[in-house]
Amino acid sequence: MVSLRAAALRVARGDGGGGVRLTPLELARRAGGGDRQAFEELVRGYQRRVYGLAYQYVRDAGEAQDVAQEIFVHLYRNLRRYDTARPFEPWFWRLATNVCLNYVRRRVPEPRDLPDSGDATGDPAELSGESALARALGELDRAYRLPLILHYHLDMSLQQVAQTMGLSVAAVKSRMHRGRAVLRRTLSEEAG
Amino acid sequence: MKQLTCGQARPLLEPFVDGSLDGETAAAVRAHLAGCADCRNQHREAVSIPARLRALTAPEPPPDLLPSVMAAVARVRRPRFAWGPVILEVGLCALIAWYLSGLAGLSTLFSYTSGELTAVVGWGLGTAQLPTAPSLDLLLVLACLALVAVTGYHLALIIGGTSEPSGRRAGQG
Ligand SMILES: [Zn+2]
């Protein structure tokens, strides 16, 4: 619930006009009716988190911008079909993560199960000074990676992660435990 | 209390850290950690990971993200519901329906129209005079033509979408 409120406040703060505070849901409703200014407010309010999500997926600033733009264009096309009786955030994040997954699927096969070989000197992640954790997260199976990104990076509650992924809270917890266990093993192997 | 092996204790570390184990299992994990340095190291790592995940950074979104998104959606064609044509269409349909029932139904109109058509053909063949159409029939023809035109325009709106120019702003002083 915290992140919902935070997003609403962020959206409201981005309002450069008369200081009218609109929730993301209200903005989505207006944007769905063709209000470009409402859509712009929506993008302003979500761009940081959407870009952050895209970056966690592609780990490249330029590509993250492409993915973020694709997410917002996709949102724009689909807003008319959004049922405003339902909460906006789970619907939106589900759409956003689907765009990320499709993008990564189109791009390259998932770099998972790669042996951590010693010739990692040419690894771009290493060169850019990226943390071992970020790299390990990038190599994690996406079934485990997504809930970790949504909960810890995007600050969603377990309930929201569950709604976004269409899973039960218990299933989300179990995936997060397993994902964290894989990260722990990877990191402690690297350290040891 | 049950004794845990390392293999049993390791997968329990994350739920243990989250406090989601039942009391007995949590006690068993605690007892195992007390006597196993390897698992204590793993536990330390497990404790640190949530905070480190929260601290993962992403660069700031580039300043041109918003303008480029708005430029991209300005090119998106989205069909819009146009009320103007709908009102006109409904009005014209009502007029035509009222007029047809005024003539006691479609069958009357059909025989009437076919009679007139025959007369027109006869006029074309030179065997009859050009029939003079009553003014109300002209009104019907005009209404039908207008309905066709409005519907065509409406269809064009739906198919083509309307991408209003994004830079349209009220002129200010
Ligand atoms: Zn042990």
mmCIF file of N, CA, C and O in Angstrom, chain A residues 31-32 34 36 39-40 43-44 47-48 51-52 55-56 65 68-69 72-73 76-77 79-80 131 133-134 137 148 151-153 177 180-181 183-184 187-188, chain B residues 10-11 13-15 17-18 20 42 45-46 49-50 52-54 56-62 64-66 68-70 72-74 76 78-80 164 166:
data_model
loop_
_atom_site.group_PDB
_atom_site.id
_atom_site.type_symbol
_atom_site.label_atom_id
_atom_site.label_comp_id
_atom_site.label_asym_id
_atom_site.label_seq_id
_atom_site.Cartn_x
_atom_site.Cartn_y
_atom_site.Cartn_z
ATOM 1 N N ALA A 31 -6.974 9.480 -19.376
ATOM 2 C CA ALA A 31 -6.112 9.199 -20.532
ATOM 3 C C ALA A 31 -6.785 8.202 -21.464
ATOM 4 O O ALA A 31 -6.678 8.310 -22.684
ATOM 5 N N GLY A 32 -7.525 7.250 -20.870
ATOM 6 C CA GLY A 32 -8.254 6.282 -21.684
ATOM 7 C C GLY A 32 -9.321 6.948 -22.534
ATOM 8 O O GLY A 32 -9.660 6.473 -23.608
ATOM 9 N N GLY A 34 -8.882 9.702 -23.965
ATOM 10 C CA GLY A 34 -8.224 10.494 -24.999
ATOM 11 C C GLY A 34 -7.545 11.757 -24.483
ATOM 12 O O GLY A 34 -7.062 12.567 -25.264
ATOM 13 N N ARG A 36 -4.694 13.677 -23.509
ATOM 14 C CA ARG A 36 -3.238 13.533 -23.647
ATOM 15 C C ARG A 36 -2.491 14.071 -22.433
ATOM 16 O O ARG A 36 -1.452 13.561 -22.046
ATOM 17 N N PHE A 39 -2.430 11.603 -19.751
ATOM 18 C CA PHE A 39 -1.466 10.551 -20.072
ATOM 19 C C PHE A 39 -0.044 11.028 -19.769
ATOM 20 O O PHE A 39 0.775 10.282 -19.230
ATOM 21 N N GLU A 40 0.223 12.276 -20.093
ATOM 22 C CA GLU A 40 1.559 12.829 -19.837
ATOM 23 C C GLU A 40 1.862 12.811 -18.336
ATOM 24 O O GLU A 40 2.980 12.486 -17.921
ATOM 25 N N VAL A 43 2.754 9.316 -17.321
ATOM 26 C CA VAL A 43 4.125 8.963 -17.712
ATOM 27 C C VAL A 43 5.115 9.631 -16.756
ATOM 28 O O VAL A 43 6.065 9.008 -16.281
ATOM 29 N N ARG A 44 4.852 10.891 -16.451
ATOM 30 C CA ARG A 44 5.748 11.612 -15.547
ATOM 31 C C ARG A 44 5.826 10.909 -14.190
ATOM 32 O O ARG A 44 6.892 10.782 -13.605
ATOM 33 N N GLN A 47 7.635 7.229 -14.814
ATOM 34 C CA GLN A 47 8.795 7.000 -15.671
ATOM 35 C C GLN A 47 10.010 6.469 -14.904
ATOM 36 O O GLN A 47 10.727 5.601 -15.411
ATOM 37 N N ARG A 48 10.190 6.954 -13.669
ATOM 38 C CA ARG A 48 11.366 6.510 -12.927
ATOM 39 C C ARG A 48 11.295 5.011 -12.633
ATOM 40 O O ARG A 48 12.241 4.261 -12.842
ATOM 41 N N TYR A 51 11.413 2.926 -15.901
ATOM 42 C CA TYR A 51 12.778 2.870 -16.420
ATOM 43 C C TYR A 51 13.628 1.944 -15.547
ATOM 44 O O TYR A 51 14.438 1.163 -16.051
ATOM 45 N N GLY A 52 13.427 2.032 -14.229
ATOM 46 C CA GLY A 52 14.163 1.165 -13.309
ATOM 47 C C GLY A 52 13.865 -0.310 -13.573
ATOM 48 O O GLY A 52 14.770 -1.144 -13.604
ATOM 49 N N TYR A 55 15.490 -1.284 -16.773
ATOM 50 C CA TYR A 55 16.951 -1.385 -16.607
ATOM 51 C C TYR A 55 17.328 -2.697 -15.926
ATOM 52 O O TYR A 55 18.320 -3.335 -16.299
ATOM 53 N N GLN A 56 16.540 -3.110 -14.931
ATOM 54 C CA GLN A 56 16.850 -4.379 -14.257
ATOM 55 C C GLN A 56 16.742 -5.547 -15.227
ATOM 56 O O GLN A 56 17.353 -6.586 -15.031
ATOM 57 N N GLN A 65 15.810 2.638 -22.165
ATOM 58 C CA GLN A 65 14.951 3.717 -22.655
ATOM 59 C C GLN A 65 13.991 3.198 -23.733
ATOM 60 O O GLN A 65 12.804 3.539 -23.736
ATOM 61 N N ALA A 68 11.339 1.202 -21.939
ATOM 62 C CA ALA A 68 10.427 2.072 -21.191
ATOM 63 C C ALA A 68 9.450 2.744 -22.156
ATOM 64 O O ALA A 68 8.242 2.819 -21.891
ATOM 65 N N GLN A 69 9.970 3.211 -23.277
ATOM 66 C CA GLN A 69 9.080 3.862 -24.255
ATOM 67 C C GLN A 69 8.049 2.858 -24.782
ATOM 68 O O GLN A 69 6.865 3.184 -24.910
ATOM 69 N N PHE A 72 5.250 2.441 -22.326
ATOM 70 C CA PHE A 72 4.272 3.530 -22.273
ATOM 71 C C PHE A 72 3.397 3.565 -23.528
ATOM 72 O O PHE A 72 2.200 3.871 -23.449
ATOM 73 N N VAL A 73 3.980 3.270 -24.671
ATOM 74 C CA VAL A 73 3.163 3.236 -25.890
ATOM 75 C C VAL A 73 2.137 2.106 -25.796
ATOM 76 O O VAL A 73 0.976 2.265 -26.151
ATOM 77 N N TYR A 76 -0.595 3.244 -23.620
ATOM 78 C CA TYR A 76 -1.474 4.180 -24.321
ATOM 79 C C TYR A 76 -2.474 3.431 -25.201
ATOM 80 O O TYR A 76 -3.662 3.740 -25.231
ATOM 81 N N ARG A 77 -1.965 2.421 -25.894
ATOM 82 C CA ARG A 77 -2.846 1.647 -26.783
ATOM 83 C C ARG A 77 -3.888 0.860 -26.004
ATOM 84 O O ARG A 77 -4.974 0.596 -26.505
ATOM 85 N N LEU A 79 -5.093 1.540 -22.787
ATOM 86 C CA LEU A 79 -5.835 2.216 -21.723
ATOM 87 C C LEU A 79 -7.344 2.146 -21.931
ATOM 88 O O LEU A 79 -8.104 2.094 -20.976
ATOM 89 N N ARG A 80 -7.777 2.152 -23.184
ATOM 90 C CA ARG A 80 -9.218 2.114 -23.442
ATOM 91 C C ARG A 80 -9.829 0.806 -22.961
ATOM 92 O O ARG A 80 -11.009 0.745 -22.645
ATOM 93 N N SER A 131 27.522 -4.391 -9.773
ATOM 94 C CA SER A 131 27.724 -5.235 -8.597
ATOM 95 C C SER A 131 27.477 -6.698 -8.922
ATOM 96 O O SER A 131 26.746 -7.046 -9.858
ATOM 97 N N LEU A 133 25.818 -8.676 -7.220
ATOM 98 C CA LEU A 133 24.410 -9.004 -6.968
ATOM 99 C C LEU A 133 23.564 -8.709 -8.205
ATOM 100 O O LEU A 133 22.729 -9.519 -8.607
ATOM 101 N N ALA A 134 23.790 -7.548 -8.827
ATOM 102 C CA ALA A 134 23.017 -7.190 -10.013
ATOM 103 C C ALA A 134 23.242 -8.214 -11.121
ATOM 104 O O ALA A 134 22.314 -8.589 -11.836
ATOM 105 N N LEU A 137 21.483 -11.413 -10.244
ATOM 106 C CA LEU A 137 20.045 -11.223 -10.439
ATOM 107 C C LEU A 137 19.698 -11.341 -11.921
ATOM 108 O O LEU A 137 18.688 -11.942 -12.297
ATOM 109 N N LEU A 148 11.354 -10.698 -7.198
ATOM 110 C CA LEU A 148 12.383 -9.975 -6.441
ATOM 111 C C LEU A 148 12.471 -8.519 -6.902
ATOM 112 O O LEU A 148 12.566 -7.594 -6.088
ATOM 113 N N HIS A 151 9.215 -6.627 -5.761
ATOM 114 C CA HIS A 151 9.086 -6.390 -4.323
ATOM 115 C C HIS A 151 10.198 -5.485 -3.787
ATOM 116 O O HIS A 151 9.923 -4.508 -3.095
ATOM 117 N N TYR A 152 11.442 -5.789 -4.131
ATOM 118 C CA TYR A 152 12.544 -5.046 -3.517
ATOM 119 C C TYR A 152 12.917 -3.800 -4.312
ATOM 120 O O TYR A 152 13.206 -2.760 -3.728
ATOM 121 N N HIS A 153 12.910 -3.897 -5.614
ATOM 122 C CA HIS A 153 13.354 -2.740 -6.398
ATOM 123 C C HIS A 153 12.223 -1.748 -6.609
ATOM 124 O O HIS A 153 12.416 -0.545 -6.509
ATOM 125 N N HIS A 177 11.780 -16.794 -1.845
ATOM 126 C CA HIS A 177 12.743 -17.523 -1.011
ATOM 127 C C HIS A 177 13.712 -18.310 -1.871
ATOM 128 O O HIS A 177 14.921 -18.316 -1.630
ATOM 129 N N ARG A 180 16.090 -15.898 -3.700
ATOM 130 C CA ARG A 180 17.118 -15.373 -2.792
ATOM 131 C C ARG A 180 18.137 -16.446 -2.436
ATOM 132 O O ARG A 180 19.330 -16.156 -2.266
ATOM 133 N N ALA A 181 17.677 -17.706 -2.329
ATOM 134 C CA ALA A 181 18.614 -18.794 -2.021
ATOM 135 C C ALA A 181 19.613 -18.977 -3.166
ATOM 136 O O ALA A 181 20.815 -19.183 -2.931
ATOM 137 N N LEU A 183 20.576 -16.624 -5.247
ATOM 138 C CA LEU A 183 21.480 -15.472 -5.171
ATOM 139 C C LEU A 183 22.523 -15.694 -4.075
ATOM 140 O O LEU A 183 23.714 -15.428 -4.243
ATOM 141 N N ARG A 184 22.058 -16.182 -2.936
ATOM 142 C CA ARG A 184 22.972 -16.408 -1.809
ATOM 143 C C ARG A 184 24.067 -17.402 -2.197
ATOM 144 O O ARG A 184 25.252 -17.158 -1.948
ATOM 145 N N LEU A 187 26.455 -15.773 -4.756
ATOM 146 C CA LEU A 187 27.328 -14.756 -4.169
ATOM 147 C C LEU A 187 28.367 -15.380 -3.242
ATOM 148 O O LEU A 187 29.528 -14.965 -3.230
ATOM 149 N N SER A 188 27.951 -16.403 -2.472
ATOM 150 C CA SER A 188 28.928 -16.966 -1.537
ATOM 151 C C SER A 188 29.958 -17.817 -2.277
ATOM 152 O O SER A 188 31.107 -17.913 -1.851
ATOM 153 N N ARG B 10 19.872 -25.437 4.853
ATOM 154 C CA ARG B 10 20.110 -24.365 3.858
ATOM 155 C C ARG B 10 18.837 -23.812 3.221
ATOM 156 O O ARG B 10 18.648 -22.589 3.202
ATOM 157 N N PRO B 11 17.929 -24.677 2.700
ATOM 158 C CA PRO B 11 16.732 -24.099 2.048
ATOM 159 C C PRO B 11 15.799 -23.405 3.038
ATOM 160 O O PRO B 11 14.887 -22.701 2.620
ATOM 161 N N LEU B 13 16.892 -21.251 5.252
ATOM 162 C CA LEU B 13 17.492 -20.001 5.731
ATOM 163 C C LEU B 13 16.657 -18.779 5.354
ATOM 164 O O LEU B 13 16.448 -17.887 6.178
ATOM 165 N N GLU B 14 16.177 -18.733 4.103
ATOM 166 C CA GLU B 14 15.404 -17.545 3.673
ATOM 167 C C GLU B 14 14.091 -17.406 4.454
ATOM 168 O O GLU B 14 13.822 -16.342 4.998
ATOM 169 N N PRO B 15 13.279 -18.480 4.539
ATOM 170 C CA PRO B 15 12.090 -18.341 5.381
ATOM 171 C C PRO B 15 12.439 -18.052 6.842
ATOM 172 O O PRO B 15 11.704 -17.330 7.516
ATOM 173 N N VAL B 17 14.975 -16.222 7.861
ATOM 174 C CA VAL B 17 15.292 -14.790 7.910
ATOM 175 C C VAL B 17 14.001 -13.962 7.922
ATOM 176 O O VAL B 17 13.887 -12.958 8.627
ATOM 177 N N ASP B 18 13.002 -14.414 7.149
ATOM 178 C CA ASP B 18 11.738 -13.670 7.066
ATOM 179 C C ASP B 18 10.829 -13.916 8.265
ATOM 180 O O ASP B 18 9.780 -13.284 8.379
ATOM 181 N N SER B 20 9.162 -16.692 8.741
ATOM 182 C CA SER B 20 7.944 -17.401 8.336
ATOM 183 C C SER B 20 8.007 -18.909 8.604
ATOM 184 O O SER B 20 7.229 -19.652 8.027
ATOM 185 N N GLN B 42 26.389 -18.729 5.470
ATOM 186 C CA GLN B 42 25.266 -18.655 4.524
ATOM 187 C C GLN B 42 24.138 -17.808 5.112
ATOM 188 O O GLN B 42 23.482 -17.046 4.413
ATOM 189 N N GLU B 45 24.891 -14.165 4.765
ATOM 190 C CA GLU B 45 24.626 -13.751 3.376
ATOM 191 C C GLU B 45 23.117 -13.595 3.149
ATOM 192 O O GLU B 45 22.658 -12.614 2.562
ATOM 193 N N ALA B 46 22.365 -14.576 3.652
ATOM 194 C CA ALA B 46 20.906 -14.547 3.453
ATOM 195 C C ALA B 46 20.277 -13.320 4.102
ATOM 196 O O ALA B 46 19.329 -12.740 3.567
ATOM 197 N N ILE B 49 20.938 -10.088 1.859
ATOM 198 C CA ILE B 49 20.448 -9.979 0.480
ATOM 199 C C ILE B 49 19.218 -9.069 0.301
ATOM 200 O O ILE B 49 19.211 -8.239 -0.610
ATOM 201 N N PRO B 50 18.185 -9.160 1.157
ATOM 202 C CA PRO B 50 17.047 -8.256 0.941
ATOM 203 C C PRO B 50 17.455 -6.778 0.931
ATOM 204 O O PRO B 50 17.028 -6.014 0.060
ATOM 205 N N ARG B 52 20.372 -5.565 0.245
ATOM 206 C CA ARG B 52 21.177 -5.265 -0.939
ATOM 207 C C ARG B 52 20.312 -5.200 -2.194
ATOM 208 O O ARG B 52 20.595 -4.416 -3.106
ATOM 209 N N LEU B 53 19.258 -6.018 -2.231
ATOM 210 C CA LEU B 53 18.342 -5.936 -3.379
ATOM 211 C C LEU B 53 17.631 -4.579 -3.392
ATOM 212 O O LEU B 53 17.437 -3.979 -4.447
ATOM 213 N N ARG B 54 17.243 -4.127 -2.182
ATOM 214 C CA ARG B 54 16.568 -2.823 -2.102
ATOM 215 C C ARG B 54 17.493 -1.705 -2.547
ATOM 216 O O ARG B 54 17.051 -0.702 -3.094
ATOM 217 N N LEU B 56 19.787 -1.851 -4.807
ATOM 218 C CA LEU B 56 20.194 -1.907 -6.220
ATOM 219 C C LEU B 56 19.786 -0.619 -6.916
ATOM 220 O O LEU B 56 18.655 -0.171 -6.800
ATOM 221 N N THR B 57 20.687 -0.059 -7.643
ATOM 222 C CA THR B 57 20.360 1.216 -8.280
ATOM 223 C C THR B 57 20.116 1.030 -9.770
ATOM 224 O O THR B 57 20.611 0.099 -10.383
ATOM 225 N N ALA B 58 19.353 1.936 -10.313
ATOM 226 C CA ALA B 58 19.212 2.053 -11.763
ATOM 227 C C ALA B 58 19.509 3.504 -12.081
ATOM 228 O O ALA B 58 19.272 4.379 -11.244
ATOM 229 N N PRO B 59 20.057 3.781 -13.260
ATOM 230 C CA PRO B 59 20.300 5.181 -13.599
ATOM 231 C C PRO B 59 18.986 5.955 -13.679
ATOM 232 O O PRO B 59 17.917 5.354 -13.806
ATOM 233 N N GLU B 60 19.069 7.253 -13.565
ATOM 234 C CA GLU B 60 17.892 8.103 -13.725
ATOM 235 C C GLU B 60 17.358 7.963 -15.151
ATOM 236 O O GLU B 60 18.145 7.804 -16.089
ATOM 237 N N PRO B 61 16.053 8.035 -15.324
ATOM 238 C CA PRO B 61 15.551 8.027 -16.702
ATOM 239 C C PRO B 61 16.064 9.263 -17.446
ATOM 240 O O PRO B 61 16.138 10.341 -16.860
ATOM 241 N N PRO B 62 16.447 9.083 -18.715
ATOM 242 C CA PRO B 62 16.981 10.231 -19.460
ATOM 243 C C PRO B 62 15.899 11.298 -19.633
ATOM 244 O O PRO B 62 14.717 10.965 -19.713
ATOM 245 N N ASP B 64 14.944 12.967 -22.042
ATOM 246 C CA ASP B 64 14.129 12.967 -23.271
ATOM 247 C C ASP B 64 13.163 11.787 -23.325
ATOM 248 O O ASP B 64 12.498 11.592 -24.335
ATOM 249 N N LEU B 65 13.072 11.008 -22.216
ATOM 250 C CA LEU B 65 12.137 9.877 -22.247
ATOM 251 C C LEU B 65 10.696 10.368 -22.408
ATOM 252 O O LEU B 65 9.966 9.907 -23.286
ATOM 253 N N LEU B 66 10.313 11.336 -21.561
ATOM 254 C CA LEU B 66 8.925 11.829 -21.612
ATOM 255 C C LEU B 66 8.580 12.419 -22.982
ATOM 256 O O LEU B 66 7.576 12.024 -23.585
ATOM 257 N N SER B 68 9.926 11.845 -25.838
ATOM 258 C CA SER B 68 9.910 10.853 -26.915
ATOM 259 C C SER B 68 8.701 9.928 -26.798
ATOM 260 O O SER B 68 8.152 9.485 -27.803
ATOM 261 N N VAL B 69 8.260 9.675 -25.556
ATOM 262 C CA VAL B 69 7.036 8.889 -25.391
ATOM 263 C C VAL B 69 5.850 9.658 -25.965
ATOM 264 O O VAL B 69 5.021 9.104 -26.706
ATOM 265 N N MET B 70 5.770 10.967 -25.641
ATOM 266 C CA MET B 70 4.625 11.742 -26.119
ATOM 267 C C MET B 70 4.632 11.852 -27.639
ATOM 268 O O MET B 70 3.574 11.841 -28.276
ATOM 269 N N ALA B 72 5.841 9.580 -29.611
ATOM 270 C CA ALA B 72 5.467 8.258 -30.132
ATOM 271 C C ALA B 72 3.957 8.045 -30.054
ATOM 272 O O ALA B 72 3.356 7.521 -30.996
ATOM 273 N N VAL B 73 3.337 8.461 -28.944
ATOM 274 C CA VAL B 73 1.892 8.216 -28.846
ATOM 275 C C VAL B 73 1.107 9.172 -29.748
ATOM 276 O O VAL B 73 -0.021 8.875 -30.129
ATOM 277 N N ALA B 74 1.726 10.307 -30.107
ATOM 278 C CA ALA B 74 1.036 11.219 -31.033
ATOM 279 C C ALA B 74 0.881 10.558 -32.396
ATOM 280 O O ALA B 74 -0.013 10.891 -33.158
ATOM 281 N N VAL B 76 0.367 7.321 -32.652
ATOM 282 C CA VAL B 76 -0.516 6.159 -32.498
ATOM 283 C C VAL B 76 -1.918 6.551 -32.933
ATOM 284 O O VAL B 76 -2.452 7.557 -32.489
ATOM 285 N N ARG B 78 -5.668 6.006 -32.719
ATOM 286 C CA ARG B 78 -6.589 5.346 -31.815
ATOM 287 C C ARG B 78 -7.997 5.739 -32.218
ATOM 288 O O ARG B 78 -8.315 6.912 -32.245
ATOM 289 N N PRO B 79 -8.847 4.787 -32.572
ATOM 290 C CA PRO B 79 -10.209 5.145 -32.945
ATOM 291 C C PRO B 79 -10.905 5.837 -31.784
ATOM 292 O O PRO B 79 -10.773 5.417 -30.649
ATOM 293 N N ARG B 80 -11.591 6.888 -32.094
ATOM 294 C CA ARG B 80 -12.300 7.596 -31.023
ATOM 295 C C ARG B 80 -13.791 7.557 -31.294
ATOM 296 O O ARG B 80 -14.233 7.524 -32.435
ATOM 297 N N GLU B 164 -5.146 13.806 -33.388
ATOM 298 C CA GLU B 164 -5.124 15.265 -33.277
ATOM 299 C C GLU B 164 -3.684 15.723 -33.080
ATOM 300 O O GLU B 164 -2.897 15.029 -32.433
ATOM 301 N N SER B 166 -0.427 16.996 -31.624
ATOM 302 C CA SER B 166 -0.094 17.035 -30.200
ATOM 303 C C SER B 166 0.304 18.424 -29.735
ATOM 304 O O SER B 166 0.218 18.745 -28.575
#
